[in-house]
mmCIF file of C-alpha atoms in Angstrom:
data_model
loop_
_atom_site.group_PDB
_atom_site.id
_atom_site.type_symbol
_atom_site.label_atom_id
_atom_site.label_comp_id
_atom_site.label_asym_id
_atom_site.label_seq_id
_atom_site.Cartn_x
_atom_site.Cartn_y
_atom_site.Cartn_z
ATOM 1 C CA UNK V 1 105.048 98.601 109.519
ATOM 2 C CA UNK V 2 107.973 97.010 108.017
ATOM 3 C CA UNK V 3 109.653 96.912 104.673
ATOM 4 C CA UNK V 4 110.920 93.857 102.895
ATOM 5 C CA UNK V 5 113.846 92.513 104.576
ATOM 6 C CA UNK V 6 116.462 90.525 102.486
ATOM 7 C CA UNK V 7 118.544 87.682 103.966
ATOM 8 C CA UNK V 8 122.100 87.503 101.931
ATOM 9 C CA UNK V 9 123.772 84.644 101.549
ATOM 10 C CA UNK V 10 127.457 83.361 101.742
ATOM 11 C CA UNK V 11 127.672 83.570 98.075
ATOM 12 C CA UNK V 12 126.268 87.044 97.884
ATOM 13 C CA UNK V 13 128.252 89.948 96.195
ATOM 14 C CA UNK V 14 128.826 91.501 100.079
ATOM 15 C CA UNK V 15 131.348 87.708 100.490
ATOM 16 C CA UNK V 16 134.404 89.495 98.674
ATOM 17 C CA UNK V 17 135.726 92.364 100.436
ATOM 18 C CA UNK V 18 138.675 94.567 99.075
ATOM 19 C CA UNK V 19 141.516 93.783 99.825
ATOM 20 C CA UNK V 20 142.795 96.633 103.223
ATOM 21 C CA UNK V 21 144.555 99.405 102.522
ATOM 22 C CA UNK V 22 148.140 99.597 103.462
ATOM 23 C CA UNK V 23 148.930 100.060 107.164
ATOM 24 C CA UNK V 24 151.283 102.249 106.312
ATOM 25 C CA UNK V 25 148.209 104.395 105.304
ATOM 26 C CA UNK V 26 146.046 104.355 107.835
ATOM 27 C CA UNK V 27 147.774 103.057 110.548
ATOM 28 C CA UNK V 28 147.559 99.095 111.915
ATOM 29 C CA UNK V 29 144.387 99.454 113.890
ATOM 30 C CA UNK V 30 142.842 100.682 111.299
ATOM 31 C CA UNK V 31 144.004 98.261 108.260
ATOM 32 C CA UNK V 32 141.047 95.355 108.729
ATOM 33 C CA UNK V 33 138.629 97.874 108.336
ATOM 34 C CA UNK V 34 135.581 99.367 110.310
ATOM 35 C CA UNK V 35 133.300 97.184 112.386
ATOM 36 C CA UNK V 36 130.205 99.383 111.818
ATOM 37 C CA UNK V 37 128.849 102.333 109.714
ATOM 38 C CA UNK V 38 126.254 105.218 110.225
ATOM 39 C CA UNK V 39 124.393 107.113 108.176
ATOM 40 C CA UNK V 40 121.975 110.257 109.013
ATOM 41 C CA UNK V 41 120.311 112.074 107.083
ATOM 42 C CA UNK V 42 120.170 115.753 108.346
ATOM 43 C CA UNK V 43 117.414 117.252 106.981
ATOM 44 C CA UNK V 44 115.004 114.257 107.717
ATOM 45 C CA UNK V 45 116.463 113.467 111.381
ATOM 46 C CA UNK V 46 116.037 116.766 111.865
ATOM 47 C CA UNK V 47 112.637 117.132 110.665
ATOM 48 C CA UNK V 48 111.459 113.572 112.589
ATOM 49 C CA UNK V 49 113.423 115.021 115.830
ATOM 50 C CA UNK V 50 111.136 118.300 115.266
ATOM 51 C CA UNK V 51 107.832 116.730 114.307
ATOM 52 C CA UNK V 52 108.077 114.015 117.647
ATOM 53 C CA UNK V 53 109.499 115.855 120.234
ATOM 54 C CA UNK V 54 107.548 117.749 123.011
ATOM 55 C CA UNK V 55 106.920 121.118 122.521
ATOM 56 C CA UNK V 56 108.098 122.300 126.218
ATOM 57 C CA UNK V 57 111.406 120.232 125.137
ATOM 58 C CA UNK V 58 112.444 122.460 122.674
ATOM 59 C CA UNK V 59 114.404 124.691 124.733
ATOM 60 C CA UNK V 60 116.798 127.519 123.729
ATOM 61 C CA UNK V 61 119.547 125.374 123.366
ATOM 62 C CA UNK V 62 117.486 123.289 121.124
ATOM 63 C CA UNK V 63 116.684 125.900 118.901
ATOM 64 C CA UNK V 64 120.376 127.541 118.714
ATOM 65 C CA UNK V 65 121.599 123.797 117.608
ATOM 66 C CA UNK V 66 119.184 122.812 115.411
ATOM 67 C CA UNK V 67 119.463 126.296 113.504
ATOM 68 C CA UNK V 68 123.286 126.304 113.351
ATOM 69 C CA UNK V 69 122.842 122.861 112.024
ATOM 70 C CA UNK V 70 120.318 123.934 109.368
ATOM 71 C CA UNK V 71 122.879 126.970 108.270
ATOM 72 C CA UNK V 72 125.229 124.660 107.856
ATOM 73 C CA UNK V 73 122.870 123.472 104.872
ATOM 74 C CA UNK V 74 124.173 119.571 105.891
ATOM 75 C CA UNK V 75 122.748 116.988 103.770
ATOM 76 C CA UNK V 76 124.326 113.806 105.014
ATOM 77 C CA UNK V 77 127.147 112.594 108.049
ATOM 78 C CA UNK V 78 128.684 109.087 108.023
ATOM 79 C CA UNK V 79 130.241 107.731 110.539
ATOM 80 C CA UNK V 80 132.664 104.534 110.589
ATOM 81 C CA UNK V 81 134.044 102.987 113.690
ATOM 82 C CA UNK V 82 137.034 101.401 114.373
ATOM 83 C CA UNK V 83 138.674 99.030 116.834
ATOM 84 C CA UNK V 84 141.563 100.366 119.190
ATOM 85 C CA UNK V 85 143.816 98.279 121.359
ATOM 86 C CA UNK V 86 144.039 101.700 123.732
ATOM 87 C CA UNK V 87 140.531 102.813 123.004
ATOM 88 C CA UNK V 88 136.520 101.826 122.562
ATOM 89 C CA UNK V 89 137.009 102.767 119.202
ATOM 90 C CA UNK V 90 138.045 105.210 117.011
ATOM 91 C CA UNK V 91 135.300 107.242 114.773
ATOM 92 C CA UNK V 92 135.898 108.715 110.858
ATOM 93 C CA UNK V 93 133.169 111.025 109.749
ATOM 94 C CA UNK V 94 132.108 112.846 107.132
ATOM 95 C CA UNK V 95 129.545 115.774 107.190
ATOM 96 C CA UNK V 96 128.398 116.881 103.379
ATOM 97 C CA UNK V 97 126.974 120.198 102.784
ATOM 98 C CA UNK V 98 124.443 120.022 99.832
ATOM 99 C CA UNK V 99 126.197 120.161 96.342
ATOM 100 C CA UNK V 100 127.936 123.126 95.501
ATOM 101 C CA UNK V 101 128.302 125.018 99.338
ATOM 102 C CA UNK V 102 131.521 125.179 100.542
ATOM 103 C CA UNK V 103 131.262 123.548 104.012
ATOM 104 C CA UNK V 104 134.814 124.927 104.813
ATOM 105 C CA UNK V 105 133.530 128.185 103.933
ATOM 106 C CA UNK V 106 129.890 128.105 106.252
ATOM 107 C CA UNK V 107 132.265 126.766 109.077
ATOM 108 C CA UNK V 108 135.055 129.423 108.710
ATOM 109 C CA UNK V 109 131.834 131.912 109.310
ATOM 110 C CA UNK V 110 131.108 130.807 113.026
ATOM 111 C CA UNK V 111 132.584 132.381 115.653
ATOM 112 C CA UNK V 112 134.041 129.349 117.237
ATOM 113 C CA UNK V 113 135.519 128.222 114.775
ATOM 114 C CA UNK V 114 139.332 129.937 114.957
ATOM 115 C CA UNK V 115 138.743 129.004 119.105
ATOM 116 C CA UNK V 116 138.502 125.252 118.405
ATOM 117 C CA UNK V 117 140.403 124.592 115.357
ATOM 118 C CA UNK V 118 143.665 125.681 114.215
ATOM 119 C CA UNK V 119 145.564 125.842 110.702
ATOM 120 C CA UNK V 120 148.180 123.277 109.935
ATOM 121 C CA UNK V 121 151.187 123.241 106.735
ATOM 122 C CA UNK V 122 149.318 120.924 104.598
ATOM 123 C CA UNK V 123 146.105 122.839 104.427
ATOM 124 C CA UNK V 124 144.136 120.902 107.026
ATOM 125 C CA UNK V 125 143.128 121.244 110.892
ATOM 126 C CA UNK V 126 144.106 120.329 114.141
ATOM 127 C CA UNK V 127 141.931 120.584 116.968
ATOM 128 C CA UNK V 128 142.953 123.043 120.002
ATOM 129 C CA UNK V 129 143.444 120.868 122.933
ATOM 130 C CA UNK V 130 143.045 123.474 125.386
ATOM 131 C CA UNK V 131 140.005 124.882 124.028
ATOM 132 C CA UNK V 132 137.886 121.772 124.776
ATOM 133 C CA UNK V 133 137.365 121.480 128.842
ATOM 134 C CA UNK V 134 139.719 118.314 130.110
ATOM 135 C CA UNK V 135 136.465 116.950 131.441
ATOM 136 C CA UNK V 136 134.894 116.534 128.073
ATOM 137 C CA UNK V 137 138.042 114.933 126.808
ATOM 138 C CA UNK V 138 138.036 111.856 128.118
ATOM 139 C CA UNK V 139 141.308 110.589 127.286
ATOM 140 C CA UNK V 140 140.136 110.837 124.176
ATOM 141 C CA UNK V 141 142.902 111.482 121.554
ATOM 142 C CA UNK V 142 142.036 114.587 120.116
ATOM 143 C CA UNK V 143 145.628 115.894 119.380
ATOM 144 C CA UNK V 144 145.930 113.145 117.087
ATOM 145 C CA UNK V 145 142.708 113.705 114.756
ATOM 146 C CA UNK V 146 142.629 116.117 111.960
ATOM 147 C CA UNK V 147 139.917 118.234 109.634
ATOM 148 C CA UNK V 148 139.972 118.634 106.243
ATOM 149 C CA UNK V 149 137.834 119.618 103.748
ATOM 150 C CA UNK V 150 137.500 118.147 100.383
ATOM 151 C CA UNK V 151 134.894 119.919 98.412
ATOM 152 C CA UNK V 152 131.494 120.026 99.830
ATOM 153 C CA UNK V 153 132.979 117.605 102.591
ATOM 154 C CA UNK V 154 134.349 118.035 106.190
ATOM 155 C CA UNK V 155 136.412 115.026 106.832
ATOM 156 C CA UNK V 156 137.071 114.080 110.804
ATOM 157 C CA UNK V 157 139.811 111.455 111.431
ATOM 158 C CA UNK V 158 143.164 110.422 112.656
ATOM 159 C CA UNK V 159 146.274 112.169 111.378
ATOM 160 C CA UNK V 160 147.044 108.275 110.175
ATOM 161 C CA UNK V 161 144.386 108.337 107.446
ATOM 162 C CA UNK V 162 145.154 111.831 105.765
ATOM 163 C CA UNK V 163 146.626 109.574 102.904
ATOM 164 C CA UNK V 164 143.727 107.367 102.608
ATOM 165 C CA UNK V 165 140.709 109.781 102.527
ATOM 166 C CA UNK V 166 142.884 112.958 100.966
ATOM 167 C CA UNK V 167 140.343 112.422 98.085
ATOM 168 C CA UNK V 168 137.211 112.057 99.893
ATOM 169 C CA UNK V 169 135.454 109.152 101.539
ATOM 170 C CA UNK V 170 135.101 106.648 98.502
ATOM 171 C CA UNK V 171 137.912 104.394 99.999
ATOM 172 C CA UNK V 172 135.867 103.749 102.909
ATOM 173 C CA UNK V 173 132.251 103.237 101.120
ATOM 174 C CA UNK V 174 133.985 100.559 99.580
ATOM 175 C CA UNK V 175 134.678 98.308 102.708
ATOM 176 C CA UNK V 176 132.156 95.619 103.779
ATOM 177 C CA UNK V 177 130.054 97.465 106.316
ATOM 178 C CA UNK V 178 129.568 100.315 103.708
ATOM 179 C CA UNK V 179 128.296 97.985 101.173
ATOM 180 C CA UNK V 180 126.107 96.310 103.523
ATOM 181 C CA UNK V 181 124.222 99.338 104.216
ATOM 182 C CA UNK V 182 124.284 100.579 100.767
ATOM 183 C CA UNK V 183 122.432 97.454 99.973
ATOM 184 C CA UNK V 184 119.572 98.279 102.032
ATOM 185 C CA UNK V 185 119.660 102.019 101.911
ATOM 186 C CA UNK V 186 116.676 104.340 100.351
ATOM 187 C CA UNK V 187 116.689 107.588 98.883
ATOM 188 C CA UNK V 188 114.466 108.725 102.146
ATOM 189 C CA UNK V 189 115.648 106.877 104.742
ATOM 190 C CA UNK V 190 116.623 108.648 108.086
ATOM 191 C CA UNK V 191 119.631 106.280 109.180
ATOM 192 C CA UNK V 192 120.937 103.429 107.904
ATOM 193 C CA UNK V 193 123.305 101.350 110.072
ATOM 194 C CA UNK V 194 125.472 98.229 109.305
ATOM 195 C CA UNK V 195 127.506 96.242 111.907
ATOM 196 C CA UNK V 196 130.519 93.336 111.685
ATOM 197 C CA UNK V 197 129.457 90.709 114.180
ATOM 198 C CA UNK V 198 133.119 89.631 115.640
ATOM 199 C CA UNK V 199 133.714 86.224 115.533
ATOM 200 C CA UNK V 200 133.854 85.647 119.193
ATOM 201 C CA UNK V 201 130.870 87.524 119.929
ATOM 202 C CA UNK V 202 130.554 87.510 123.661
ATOM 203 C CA UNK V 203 129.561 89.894 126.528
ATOM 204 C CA UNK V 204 132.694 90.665 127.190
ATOM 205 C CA UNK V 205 132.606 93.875 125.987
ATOM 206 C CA UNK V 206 129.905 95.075 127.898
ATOM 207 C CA UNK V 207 131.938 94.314 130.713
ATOM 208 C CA UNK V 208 134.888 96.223 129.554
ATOM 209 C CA UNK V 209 132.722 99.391 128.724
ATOM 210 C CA UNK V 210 130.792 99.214 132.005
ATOM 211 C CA UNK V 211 134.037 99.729 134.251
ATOM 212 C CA UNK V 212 134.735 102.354 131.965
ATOM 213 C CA UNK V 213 135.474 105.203 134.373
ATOM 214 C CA UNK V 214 134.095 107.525 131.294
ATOM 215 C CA UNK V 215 131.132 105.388 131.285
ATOM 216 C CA UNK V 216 130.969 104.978 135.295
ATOM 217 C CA UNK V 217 130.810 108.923 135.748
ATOM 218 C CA UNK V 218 127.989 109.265 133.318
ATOM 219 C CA UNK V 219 124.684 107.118 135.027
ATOM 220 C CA UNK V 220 122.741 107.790 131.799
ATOM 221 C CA UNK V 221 125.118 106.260 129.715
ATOM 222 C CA UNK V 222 125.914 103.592 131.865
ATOM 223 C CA UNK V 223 122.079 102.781 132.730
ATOM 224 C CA UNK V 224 122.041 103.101 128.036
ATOM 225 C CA UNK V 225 124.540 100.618 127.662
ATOM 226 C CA UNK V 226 123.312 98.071 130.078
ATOM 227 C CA UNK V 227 119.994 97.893 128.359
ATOM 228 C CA UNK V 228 121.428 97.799 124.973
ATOM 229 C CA UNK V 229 124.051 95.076 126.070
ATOM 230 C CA UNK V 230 121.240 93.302 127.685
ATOM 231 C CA UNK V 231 119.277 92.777 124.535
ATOM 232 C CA UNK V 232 122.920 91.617 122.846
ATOM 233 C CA UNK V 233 123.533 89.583 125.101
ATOM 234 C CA UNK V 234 120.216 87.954 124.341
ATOM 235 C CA UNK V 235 121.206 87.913 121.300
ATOM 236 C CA UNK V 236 124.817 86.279 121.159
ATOM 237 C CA UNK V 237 123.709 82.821 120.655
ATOM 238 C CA UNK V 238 121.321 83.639 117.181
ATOM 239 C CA UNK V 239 124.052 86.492 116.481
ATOM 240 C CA UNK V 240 127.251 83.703 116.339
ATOM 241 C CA UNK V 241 126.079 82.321 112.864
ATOM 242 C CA UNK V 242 125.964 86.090 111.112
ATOM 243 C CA UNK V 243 128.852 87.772 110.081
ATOM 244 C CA UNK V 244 127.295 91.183 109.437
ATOM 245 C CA UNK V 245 123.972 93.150 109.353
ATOM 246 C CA UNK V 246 122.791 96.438 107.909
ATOM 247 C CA UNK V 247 119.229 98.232 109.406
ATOM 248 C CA UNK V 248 117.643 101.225 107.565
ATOM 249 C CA UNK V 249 114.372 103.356 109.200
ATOM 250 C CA UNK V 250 112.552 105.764 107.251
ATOM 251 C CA UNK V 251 109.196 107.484 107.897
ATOM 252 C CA UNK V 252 106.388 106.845 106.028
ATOM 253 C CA UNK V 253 104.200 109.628 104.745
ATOM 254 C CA UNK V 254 101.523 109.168 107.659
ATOM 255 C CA UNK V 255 104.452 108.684 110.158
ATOM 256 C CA UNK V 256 104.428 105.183 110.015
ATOM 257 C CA UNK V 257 107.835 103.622 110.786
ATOM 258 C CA UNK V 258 109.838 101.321 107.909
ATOM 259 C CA UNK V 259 112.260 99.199 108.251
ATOM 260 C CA UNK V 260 114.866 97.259 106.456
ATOM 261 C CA UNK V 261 117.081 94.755 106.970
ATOM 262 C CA UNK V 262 119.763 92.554 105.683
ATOM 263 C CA UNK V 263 121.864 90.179 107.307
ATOM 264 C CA UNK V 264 124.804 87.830 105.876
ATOM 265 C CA UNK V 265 125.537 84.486 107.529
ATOM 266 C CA UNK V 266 129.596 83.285 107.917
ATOM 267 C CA UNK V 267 130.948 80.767 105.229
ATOM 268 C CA UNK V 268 129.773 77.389 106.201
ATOM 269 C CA UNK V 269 126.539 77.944 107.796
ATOM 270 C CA UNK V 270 123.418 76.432 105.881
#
């Protein structure tokens, strides 16, 4: 089943962004904002993962993540990508606790925690380099990203943006993608996501992720992204008029998938 979808126009309250934060801030990659936003929510992913997966799929492992998650009492984790002339992308997240638990605290209290994260001057955390295997790394820049915690919040991002999101992750709920999703976002929904369609949208991309040697070592992801990037590229000719879109999926109370949508078209298309 799906809900009511809502097509926005160019003189819609999403046209006017806010004006980008100084690069000085956040660093010049980061100062036209994210291309796309995420939002889970724990408890229901969770509970959807539990309720459709296979019974003789919910190995040991399976159980030891899905409880540390659930002590972690997590209520919501966004994630906001952006672009990188050296990388993919770059990801900010946030991770909320429910009100009132100190996420900092229920962290502190796992064993790994000291192993993979380590104390800096200014009352935040860098991650160990040399306690993640150089496999998993990826050329990934780790040494440059940084934890902190700002009440009920664990904040994940570049060293760059400690001055931006030192009070939490209002500055970036404000940009375009966030208020595209918030549009279209329900108290019960399980995701919501909300992506900036670049300009010259073009398959491009795909090609650049596919030769990847990250991506080229990894079958599953590769064989992932070429069926994803097949659909988009499908989709590049209908996708050139829209500037941005935002998709939310909640479960209905029989199990019967909703979904919402919103899309805005660029200035000058009728």
């Amino acid at each position: 089943r799906f809900g009511l979808g809502k097509i926005v126009g160019k003189n819609s309250t999403f046209q006017k962004e806010p004006s980008p934060a100084k690069p000085s801030l956040i660093g010049k990659h980061a100062a036209a904002g994210p291309f796309c936003a995420l939002k889970l929510n724990v408890p229901r992913l969770l509970a959807a993962v539990d309720q459709n997966m296979a019974e003789e799929k919910k190995d040991m492992r399976y159980k030891m993540t899905t409880t540390l998650i659930r002590s972690l009492g997590l209520s919501n984790v966004e994630i906001y990508l952006y672009s990188h002339p050296q990388h993919i992308f770059l990801p900010v997240i946030f991770a909320s606790s429910e009100a009132g638990n100190s996420l900092e605290k229920l962290l502190k209290a796992q064993a790994n925690f000291g192993q993979l994260l380590a104390p800096q001057p200014d009352g935040s955390y860098r991650f160990k380099k040399d306690a993640i295997p150089a496999e998993k790394q990826n050329s990934f820049p780790i040494e440059q990203y940084r934890v902190q915690f700002v009440e009920n919040t664990a904040v994940v991002a570049p060293e760059s943006f400690s001055g931006l999101l030192q009070n939490g992750p209002d500055p970036l709920r404000q940009t375009h993608v966030a208020q595209m999703m918030a549009a279209i976002s329900q108290p019960h929904d399980v995701a919501a996501l909300s992506v900036q369609i670049p300009q010259n949208f073009s398959t491009d991309w795909q090609k650049k992720i596919q030769n990847n040697p990250t991506v080229q070592q990894n079958p599953q992801a590769a064989m992932m992204i070429a069926m994803g990037g097949g659909v988009l590229a499908q989709l590049s000719e209908p996708l050139k008029d829209v500037d941005s879109l935002a998709i939310g999926l909640r479960l209905s109370e029989n199990n019967g998938r909703v979904l919402s949508y919103a899309q805005q078209f660029r200035n000058g298309v009728d």
